Amino acid sequence: MERPFNKILVANRGEIAVRVIRAAKEMGIRTVAVFSDSDKDALHTHLADERYYIGPPDPLESYLNIEKIVEAAVKTGSEAVHPGYGFLSQNPTFARRLQEEGITFIGPPPEVQEKVGHKLKARLFFSQKGIPIVPGTLKPVSIDEAYDEAERVGYPVLIKPGGGGGGIGMSVVWSENELKQAITKASELAKSAFGLGEVYIEKYIPKAKHIEVQILGDKYGTVVHLFERECSVQRRYQKVIEETPSPAISEDERKTLYKYAVKAAKESKYVNAGTFEFIFDMENRKFYFLEVNSRIQVEHPITEIVTGIDIVKEQFKIAAGGKLDIEPKRFGHAIEVRVYAEDPLENFAPSPGLIAKLREPSGPWIRVDSGIYEGYEIPPFYDPLLMKIIAWGKDREEARLRIRRALEELVIEGVRTNVPLLRGVLEHDGFIKGNYTTRFLEESGVLESVKKYMKEEDSKRATKKKEVASPQSGVTYVDVWKLSSRLFY
Ligand code: ADP
Ligand code: ADP
Ligand code: MG
């Protein structure tokens, strides 16, 4: 399929909007960016062919405003909309509204979203189909029911919002006397973040790895997996570093994982790109289904790098009715680090502001997916993800050393970033060995190394004062270079 659409609208911002625009351009598809008042100068608006204003900075009035985005798509004559991740990407109402206007939603159809998008409904559905889920409740629990349920499941337990995401509102409860407060808090947070106060209980698995499977499905029932990603380096239940393959599971365990994911995708009649997330319990070496992310994911590039498959282009083709015709193979190892404008020593508080200086890394086998540029001011209203750096290596150690090198090259002046933390993790024995768990940041002591790397980062400058003596009068550097090169030939 040469060109699945003539023109699409990208209903997102930041690095993922840039990522989608790039794939579209490579396929000859015209692109429309949408932007709020605080994004007039955002990178995605500069790279798209057209831009459309959608309202105030508050996401509820712009990037989450369904009618505004539908209007933008209709008025610009866009044939399809790519939602990126977050915002409206998992919202079936949005997908339906687009359908009504005859516009294609580039993602799973609303019926699939409804089946898999709600965590609790997904647990029920997949457990009925024989996929192992984390032990816990299959329906929302009230405070009164919670005591019995938590007792049955066994402490520690994890309280989760039924319709949640992004790690919001989750909390671990170690004993009965913390339960009431945790449920109340989770419910309040869930209500304000997702408009749905219901919460449920899962067994908390202390020695866990987060391992997920990338899936692609077409409209004709073909489902393929693009192997796994391990995303156990997390803060506040959110991923910071991802890699593929997972360094900690055997070939047999891998096969079991793929079997679960493909079965789950087929049972839910999954269409387009999606990720089936699992928790791997290191103690009994079993996988338990967590949730489906029915959209493109932040960490998709590591899969692209080891398979050579452009997942966003596949999304376009599938949405346009194309048949999947890929036979994924994996080669080497890839690691991604997420660079956030946040302070690792201040409980990861966001640190928006002006990017005074920027030098992005490059060189062999480094990919940078960035949403920023020098002179850009990061607005305080959105996710503070600045860029993702992805490195490929023929093996894990080469990928690790390469991404370490890339982080040393990276210079960002003007805002605090988590780069010192990323560097600390890459050097930590637990990471190097590969047996780290989701509690790695809390338990490994790696946060203590942050200060050292912070000092190093502070002494880096994108532009240094000239330290070399000026060349002799009349002869410039270039001239000298030409002269010396001539002497050799
Ligand atoms: P991943 O794609 O790796 O699963 P996250 O789960 O961190 O990444 O989510 C990607 C982005 O989407 C983050 O910016 C997160 O804050 C946002 N997000 C995820 N789920 C929701 C949700 N239900 N509501 C609002 N934002 C969400
Ligand atoms: P979100 O929608 O926020 O992505 P998930 O259910 O995917 O929610 O969980 C996010 C992270 O929280 C997981 O990657 C994992 O680190 C942790 N987590 C979730 N459920 C459990 C559990 N039952 N036991 C231990 N850790 C868990
Ligand atoms: Mg998740």
mmCIF file of N, CA and C in Angstrom, residues 97-185:
data_model
loop_
_atom_site.group_PDB
_atom_site.id
_atom_site.type_symbol
_atom_site.label_atom_id
_atom_site.label_comp_id
_atom_site.label_asym_id
_atom_site.label_seq_id
_atom_site.Cartn_x
_atom_site.Cartn_y
_atom_site.Cartn_z
ATOM 1 N N ARG A 97 -17.331 9.421 17.259
ATOM 2 C CA ARG A 97 -17.659 10.735 16.673
ATOM 3 C C ARG A 97 -16.971 10.892 15.314
ATOM 4 N N LEU A 98 -15.737 10.427 15.242
ATOM 5 C CA LEU A 98 -15.032 10.519 13.968
ATOM 6 C C LEU A 98 -15.738 9.666 12.913
ATOM 7 N N GLN A 99 -16.104 8.462 13.324
ATOM 8 C CA GLN A 99 -16.832 7.562 12.414
ATOM 9 C C GLN A 99 -18.061 8.251 11.836
ATOM 10 N N GLU A 100 -18.812 8.914 12.706
ATOM 11 C CA GLU A 100 -20.030 9.608 12.257
ATOM 12 C C GLU A 100 -19.745 10.634 11.176
ATOM 13 N N GLU A 101 -18.555 11.213 11.239
ATOM 14 C CA GLU A 101 -18.192 12.234 10.247
ATOM 15 C C GLU A 101 -17.507 11.601 9.033
ATOM 16 N N GLY A 102 -17.436 10.299 9.035
ATOM 17 C CA GLY A 102 -16.785 9.618 7.909
ATOM 18 C C GLY A 102 -15.272 9.720 7.943
ATOM 19 N N ILE A 103 -14.734 9.965 9.151
ATOM 20 C CA ILE A 103 -13.280 10.086 9.295
ATOM 21 C C ILE A 103 -12.747 8.829 9.990
ATOM 22 N N THR A 104 -11.622 8.326 9.506
ATOM 23 C CA THR A 104 -11.059 7.092 10.072
ATOM 24 C C THR A 104 -10.263 7.382 11.340
ATOM 25 N N PHE A 105 -10.508 6.604 12.378
ATOM 26 C CA PHE A 105 -9.718 6.677 13.603
ATOM 27 C C PHE A 105 -8.557 5.702 13.465
ATOM 28 N N ILE A 106 -7.339 6.201 13.587
ATOM 29 C CA ILE A 106 -6.174 5.318 13.410
ATOM 30 C C ILE A 106 -5.846 4.664 14.745
ATOM 31 N N GLY A 107 -6.516 3.551 14.989
ATOM 32 C CA GLY A 107 -6.382 2.826 16.253
ATOM 33 C C GLY A 107 -7.457 1.764 16.289
ATOM 34 N N PRO A 108 -7.557 1.045 17.402
ATOM 35 C CA PRO A 108 -8.584 0.009 17.493
ATOM 36 C C PRO A 108 -9.987 0.610 17.407
ATOM 37 N N PRO A 109 -10.921 -0.085 16.750
ATOM 38 C CA PRO A 109 -12.294 0.421 16.661
ATOM 39 C C PRO A 109 -12.922 0.541 18.050
ATOM 40 N N PRO A 110 -13.952 1.397 18.185
ATOM 41 C CA PRO A 110 -14.539 1.648 19.510
ATOM 42 C C PRO A 110 -14.979 0.393 20.246
ATOM 43 N N GLU A 111 -15.487 -0.612 19.509
ATOM 44 C CA GLU A 111 -15.960 -1.838 20.191
ATOM 45 C C GLU A 111 -14.786 -2.535 20.885
ATOM 46 N N VAL A 112 -13.628 -2.512 20.249
ATOM 47 C CA VAL A 112 -12.450 -3.133 20.857
ATOM 48 C C VAL A 112 -12.003 -2.305 22.065
ATOM 49 N N GLN A 113 -11.982 -1.001 21.892
ATOM 50 C CA GLN A 113 -11.581 -0.120 22.998
ATOM 51 C C GLN A 113 -12.459 -0.375 24.224
ATOM 52 N N GLU A 114 -13.757 -0.534 23.975
ATOM 53 C CA GLU A 114 -14.672 -0.748 25.096
ATOM 54 C C GLU A 114 -14.388 -2.073 25.801
ATOM 55 N N LYS A 115 -14.013 -3.058 25.026
ATOM 56 C CA LYS A 115 -13.753 -4.376 25.590
ATOM 57 C C LYS A 115 -12.466 -4.384 26.431
ATOM 58 N N VAL A 116 -11.429 -3.735 25.925
ATOM 59 C CA VAL A 116 -10.119 -3.884 26.573
ATOM 60 C C VAL A 116 -9.638 -2.646 27.337
ATOM 61 N N GLY A 117 -10.270 -1.489 27.096
ATOM 62 C CA GLY A 117 -9.731 -0.232 27.622
ATOM 63 C C GLY A 117 -9.946 -0.043 29.113
ATOM 64 N N HIS A 118 -11.033 -0.600 29.618
ATOM 65 C CA HIS A 118 -11.346 -0.480 31.035
ATOM 66 C C HIS A 118 -10.658 -1.641 31.750
ATOM 67 N N LYS A 119 -9.773 -1.322 32.697
ATOM 68 C CA LYS A 119 -8.941 -2.355 33.320
ATOM 69 C C LYS A 119 -9.738 -3.498 33.930
ATOM 70 N N LEU A 120 -10.778 -3.117 34.622
ATOM 71 C CA LEU A 120 -11.546 -4.117 35.355
ATOM 72 C C LEU A 120 -12.331 -5.014 34.395
ATOM 73 N N LYS A 121 -12.934 -4.392 33.393
ATOM 74 C CA LYS A 121 -13.667 -5.181 32.392
ATOM 75 C C LYS A 121 -12.710 -6.107 31.658
ATOM 76 N N ALA A 122 -11.515 -5.604 31.396
ATOM 77 C CA ALA A 122 -10.516 -6.400 30.680
ATOM 78 C C ALA A 122 -10.102 -7.606 31.526
ATOM 79 N N ARG A 123 -9.945 -7.388 32.816
ATOM 80 C CA ARG A 123 -9.578 -8.498 33.709
ATOM 81 C C ARG A 123 -10.621 -9.610 33.634
ATOM 82 N N LEU A 124 -11.883 -9.196 33.700
ATOM 83 C CA LEU A 124 -12.968 -10.168 33.665
ATOM 84 C C LEU A 124 -12.956 -10.907 32.327
ATOM 85 N N PHE A 125 -12.903 -10.137 31.256
ATOM 86 C CA PHE A 125 -12.947 -10.716 29.908
ATOM 87 C C PHE A 125 -11.803 -11.718 29.691
ATOM 88 N N PHE A 126 -10.576 -11.281 29.980
ATOM 89 C CA PHE A 126 -9.435 -12.148 29.673
ATOM 90 C C PHE A 126 -9.335 -13.354 30.617
ATOM 91 N N SER A 127 -9.769 -13.167 31.864
ATOM 92 C CA SER A 127 -9.713 -14.317 32.775
ATOM 93 C C SER A 127 -10.705 -15.384 32.310
ATOM 94 N N GLN A 128 -11.833 -14.946 31.755
ATOM 95 C CA GLN A 128 -12.810 -15.919 31.224
ATOM 96 C C GLN A 128 -12.263 -16.662 30.010
ATOM 97 N N LYS A 129 -11.315 -16.034 29.342
ATOM 98 C CA LYS A 129 -10.734 -16.667 28.146
ATOM 99 C C LYS A 129 -9.478 -17.469 28.479
ATOM 100 N N GLY A 130 -9.200 -17.610 29.763
ATOM 101 C CA GLY A 130 -8.091 -18.473 30.164
ATOM 102 C C GLY A 130 -6.728 -17.801 30.234
ATOM 103 N N ILE A 131 -6.708 -16.474 30.192
ATOM 104 C CA ILE A 131 -5.435 -15.763 30.349
ATOM 105 C C ILE A 131 -5.219 -15.513 31.839
ATOM 106 N N PRO A 132 -4.054 -15.874 32.396
ATOM 107 C CA PRO A 132 -3.856 -15.641 33.826
ATOM 108 C C PRO A 132 -3.814 -14.150 34.155
ATOM 109 N N ILE A 133 -4.612 -13.726 35.123
ATOM 110 C CA ILE A 133 -4.608 -12.327 35.542
ATOM 111 C C ILE A 133 -4.054 -12.237 36.962
ATOM 112 N N VAL A 134 -3.633 -11.061 37.385
ATOM 113 C CA VAL A 134 -3.156 -10.899 38.749
ATOM 114 C C VAL A 134 -4.318 -11.226 39.693
ATOM 115 N N PRO A 135 -4.094 -12.075 40.701
ATOM 116 C CA PRO A 135 -5.177 -12.379 41.647
ATOM 117 C C PRO A 135 -5.751 -11.091 42.235
ATOM 118 N N GLY A 136 -7.067 -11.072 42.414
ATOM 119 C CA GLY A 136 -7.702 -9.869 42.948
ATOM 120 C C GLY A 136 -9.178 -9.888 42.654
ATOM 121 N N THR A 137 -9.827 -8.733 42.706
ATOM 122 C CA THR A 137 -11.274 -8.697 42.499
ATOM 123 C C THR A 137 -11.600 -8.491 41.023
ATOM 124 N N LEU A 138 -12.802 -8.923 40.669
ATOM 125 C CA LEU A 138 -13.246 -8.769 39.277
ATOM 126 C C LEU A 138 -14.310 -7.694 39.157
ATOM 127 N N LYS A 139 -14.605 -7.086 40.292
ATOM 128 C CA LYS A 139 -15.521 -5.945 40.233
ATOM 129 C C LYS A 139 -15.069 -4.869 41.218
ATOM 130 N N PRO A 140 -15.643 -3.669 41.091
ATOM 131 C CA PRO A 140 -15.236 -2.594 42.007
ATOM 132 C C PRO A 140 -15.592 -2.958 43.437
ATOM 133 N N VAL A 141 -14.800 -2.464 44.393
ATOM 134 C CA VAL A 141 -15.112 -2.758 45.788
ATOM 135 C C VAL A 141 -15.388 -1.472 46.570
ATOM 136 N N SER A 142 -16.352 -1.559 47.492
ATOM 137 C CA SER A 142 -16.607 -0.447 48.408
ATOM 138 C C SER A 142 -15.694 -0.627 49.618
ATOM 139 N N ILE A 143 -15.647 0.381 50.470
ATOM 140 C CA ILE A 143 -14.791 0.268 51.650
ATOM 141 C C ILE A 143 -15.193 -0.931 52.509
ATOM 142 N N ASP A 144 -16.524 -1.137 52.652
ATOM 143 C CA ASP A 144 -16.996 -2.246 53.489
ATOM 144 C C ASP A 144 -16.549 -3.601 52.946
ATOM 145 N N GLU A 145 -16.665 -3.757 51.618
ATOM 146 C CA GLU A 145 -16.276 -5.040 51.015
ATOM 147 C C GLU A 145 -14.764 -5.241 51.026
ATOM 148 N N ALA A 146 -14.057 -4.119 51.043
ATOM 149 C CA ALA A 146 -12.602 -4.162 50.834
ATOM 150 C C ALA A 146 -11.881 -5.014 51.871
ATOM 151 N N TYR A 147 -12.332 -4.956 53.134
ATOM 152 C CA TYR A 147 -11.623 -5.698 54.181
ATOM 153 C C TYR A 147 -11.629 -7.192 53.893
ATOM 154 N N ASP A 148 -12.803 -7.717 53.553
ATOM 155 C CA ASP A 148 -12.905 -9.147 53.261
ATOM 156 C C ASP A 148 -12.106 -9.515 52.021
ATOM 157 N N GLU A 149 -12.248 -8.668 51.004
ATOM 158 C CA GLU A 149 -11.568 -8.964 49.732
ATOM 159 C C GLU A 149 -10.048 -8.946 49.903
ATOM 160 N N ALA A 150 -9.549 -7.942 50.617
ATOM 161 C CA ALA A 150 -8.105 -7.834 50.813
ATOM 162 C C ALA A 150 -7.587 -9.029 51.607
ATOM 163 N N GLU A 151 -8.399 -9.436 52.575
ATOM 164 C CA GLU A 151 -8.050 -10.611 53.388
ATOM 165 C C GLU A 151 -7.950 -11.860 52.505
ATOM 166 N N ARG A 152 -8.938 -11.989 51.626
ATOM 167 C CA ARG A 152 -9.007 -13.148 50.726
ATOM 168 C C ARG A 152 -7.795 -13.162 49.772
ATOM 169 N N VAL A 153 -7.502 -11.998 49.202
ATOM 170 C CA VAL A 153 -6.391 -11.887 48.247
ATOM 171 C C VAL A 153 -5.052 -12.046 48.968
ATOM 172 N N GLY A 154 -4.981 -11.504 50.172
ATOM 173 C CA GLY A 154 -3.754 -11.574 50.978
ATOM 174 C C GLY A 154 -2.893 -10.336 50.825
ATOM 175 N N TYR A 155 -2.513 -9.736 51.956
ATOM 176 C CA TYR A 155 -1.658 -8.532 51.920
ATOM 177 C C TYR A 155 -0.242 -8.889 51.493
ATOM 178 N N PRO A 156 0.520 -7.980 50.886
ATOM 179 C CA PRO A 156 0.104 -6.637 50.480
ATOM 180 C C PRO A 156 -0.810 -6.652 49.263
ATOM 181 N N VAL A 157 -1.677 -5.646 49.190
ATOM 182 C CA VAL A 157 -2.542 -5.519 48.018
ATOM 183 C C VAL A 157 -2.314 -4.161 47.370
ATOM 184 N N LEU A 158 -2.766 -4.067 46.124
ATOM 185 C CA LEU A 158 -2.640 -2.821 45.384
ATOM 186 C C LEU A 158 -4.041 -2.324 45.059
ATOM 187 N N ILE A 159 -4.309 -1.075 45.420
ATOM 188 C CA ILE A 159 -5.610 -0.485 45.088
ATOM 189 C C ILE A 159 -5.457 0.213 43.733
ATOM 190 N N LYS A 160 -6.363 -0.081 42.819
ATOM 191 C CA LYS A 160 -6.273 0.505 41.467
ATOM 192 C C LYS A 160 -7.609 1.087 41.020
ATOM 193 N N PRO A 161 -7.574 2.221 40.338
ATOM 194 C CA PRO A 161 -8.799 2.734 39.728
ATOM 195 C C PRO A 161 -9.237 1.816 38.584
ATOM 196 N N GLY A 162 -10.539 1.544 38.492
ATOM 197 C CA GLY A 162 -11.035 0.622 37.462
ATOM 198 C C GLY A 162 -10.803 1.123 36.051
ATOM 199 N N GLY A 163 -10.959 2.419 35.871
ATOM 200 C CA GLY A 163 -10.818 2.964 34.516
ATOM 201 C C GLY A 163 -9.590 3.830 34.373
ATOM 202 N N GLY A 164 -8.575 3.534 35.155
ATOM 203 C CA GLY A 164 -7.435 4.458 35.248
ATOM 204 C C GLY A 164 -6.349 4.265 34.220
ATOM 205 N N GLY A 165 -5.261 4.955 34.462
ATOM 206 C CA GLY A 165 -4.093 4.878 33.597
ATOM 207 C C GLY A 165 -3.020 5.819 34.097
ATOM 208 N N GLY A 166 -1.819 5.681 33.542
ATOM 209 C CA GLY A 166 -0.728 6.597 33.874
ATOM 210 C C GLY A 166 -0.284 6.511 35.331
ATOM 211 N N GLY A 167 -0.549 5.377 35.981
ATOM 212 C CA GLY A 167 -0.112 5.194 37.365
ATOM 213 C C GLY A 167 -0.895 6.029 38.377
ATOM 214 N N ILE A 168 -1.919 6.730 37.913
ATOM 215 C CA ILE A 168 -2.638 7.653 38.800
ATOM 216 C C ILE A 168 -3.550 6.909 39.771
ATOM 217 N N GLY A 169 -3.460 7.278 41.035
ATOM 218 C CA GLY A 169 -4.389 6.764 42.044
ATOM 219 C C GLY A 169 -4.059 5.393 42.598
ATOM 220 N N MET A 170 -2.966 4.764 42.124
ATOM 221 C CA MET A 170 -2.638 3.435 42.632
ATOM 222 C C MET A 170 -1.898 3.533 43.957
ATOM 223 N N SER A 171 -2.219 2.646 44.885
ATOM 224 C CA SER A 171 -1.404 2.644 46.095
ATOM 225 C C SER A 171 -1.316 1.251 46.720
ATOM 226 N N VAL A 172 -0.154 0.965 47.298
ATOM 227 C CA VAL A 172 0.086 -0.334 47.917
ATOM 228 C C VAL A 172 -0.381 -0.285 49.359
ATOM 229 N N VAL A 173 -1.077 -1.311 49.778
ATOM 230 C CA VAL A 173 -1.536 -1.393 51.159
ATOM 231 C C VAL A 173 -0.912 -2.630 51.795
ATOM 232 N N TRP A 174 -0.153 -2.400 52.866
ATOM 233 C CA TRP A 174 0.592 -3.509 53.471
ATOM 234 C C TRP A 174 -0.183 -4.196 54.581
ATOM 235 N N SER A 175 -1.120 -3.457 55.202
ATOM 236 C CA SER A 175 -1.892 -4.089 56.277
ATOM 237 C C SER A 175 -3.266 -3.450 56.384
ATOM 238 N N GLU A 176 -4.120 -4.148 57.112
ATOM 239 C CA GLU A 176 -5.530 -3.773 57.248
ATOM 240 C C GLU A 176 -5.736 -2.317 57.661
ATOM 241 N N ASN A 177 -4.888 -1.832 58.597
ATOM 242 C CA ASN A 177 -5.178 -0.480 59.090
ATOM 243 C C ASN A 177 -4.861 0.655 58.099
ATOM 244 N N GLU A 178 -4.218 0.312 56.973
ATOM 245 C CA GLU A 178 -3.998 1.357 55.958
ATOM 246 C C GLU A 178 -5.087 1.335 54.890
ATOM 247 N N LEU A 179 -5.945 0.315 54.956
ATOM 248 C CA LEU A 179 -6.835 0.048 53.824
ATOM 249 C C LEU A 179 -7.843 1.159 53.549
ATOM 250 N N LYS A 180 -8.518 1.584 54.619
ATOM 251 C CA LYS A 180 -9.603 2.539 54.443
ATOM 252 C C LYS A 180 -9.096 3.826 53.792
ATOM 253 N N GLN A 181 -8.010 4.323 54.331
ATOM 254 C CA GLN A 181 -7.455 5.571 53.817
ATOM 255 C C GLN A 181 -7.034 5.436 52.350
ATOM 256 N N ALA A 182 -6.416 4.295 52.036
ATOM 257 C CA ALA A 182 -5.938 4.083 50.661
ATOM 258 C C ALA A 182 -7.095 4.034 49.674
ATOM 259 N N ILE A 183 -8.175 3.351 50.082
ATOM 260 C CA ILE A 183 -9.341 3.250 49.192
ATOM 261 C C ILE A 183 -9.964 4.620 48.973
ATOM 262 N N THR A 184 -10.113 5.368 50.048
ATOM 263 C CA THR A 184 -10.720 6.700 49.931
ATOM 264 C C THR A 184 -9.885 7.586 49.018
ATOM 265 N N LYS A 185 -8.587 7.562 49.252
ATOM 266 C CA LYS A 185 -7.701 8.420 48.455
ATOM 267 C C LYS A 185 -7.711 8.017 46.973
#
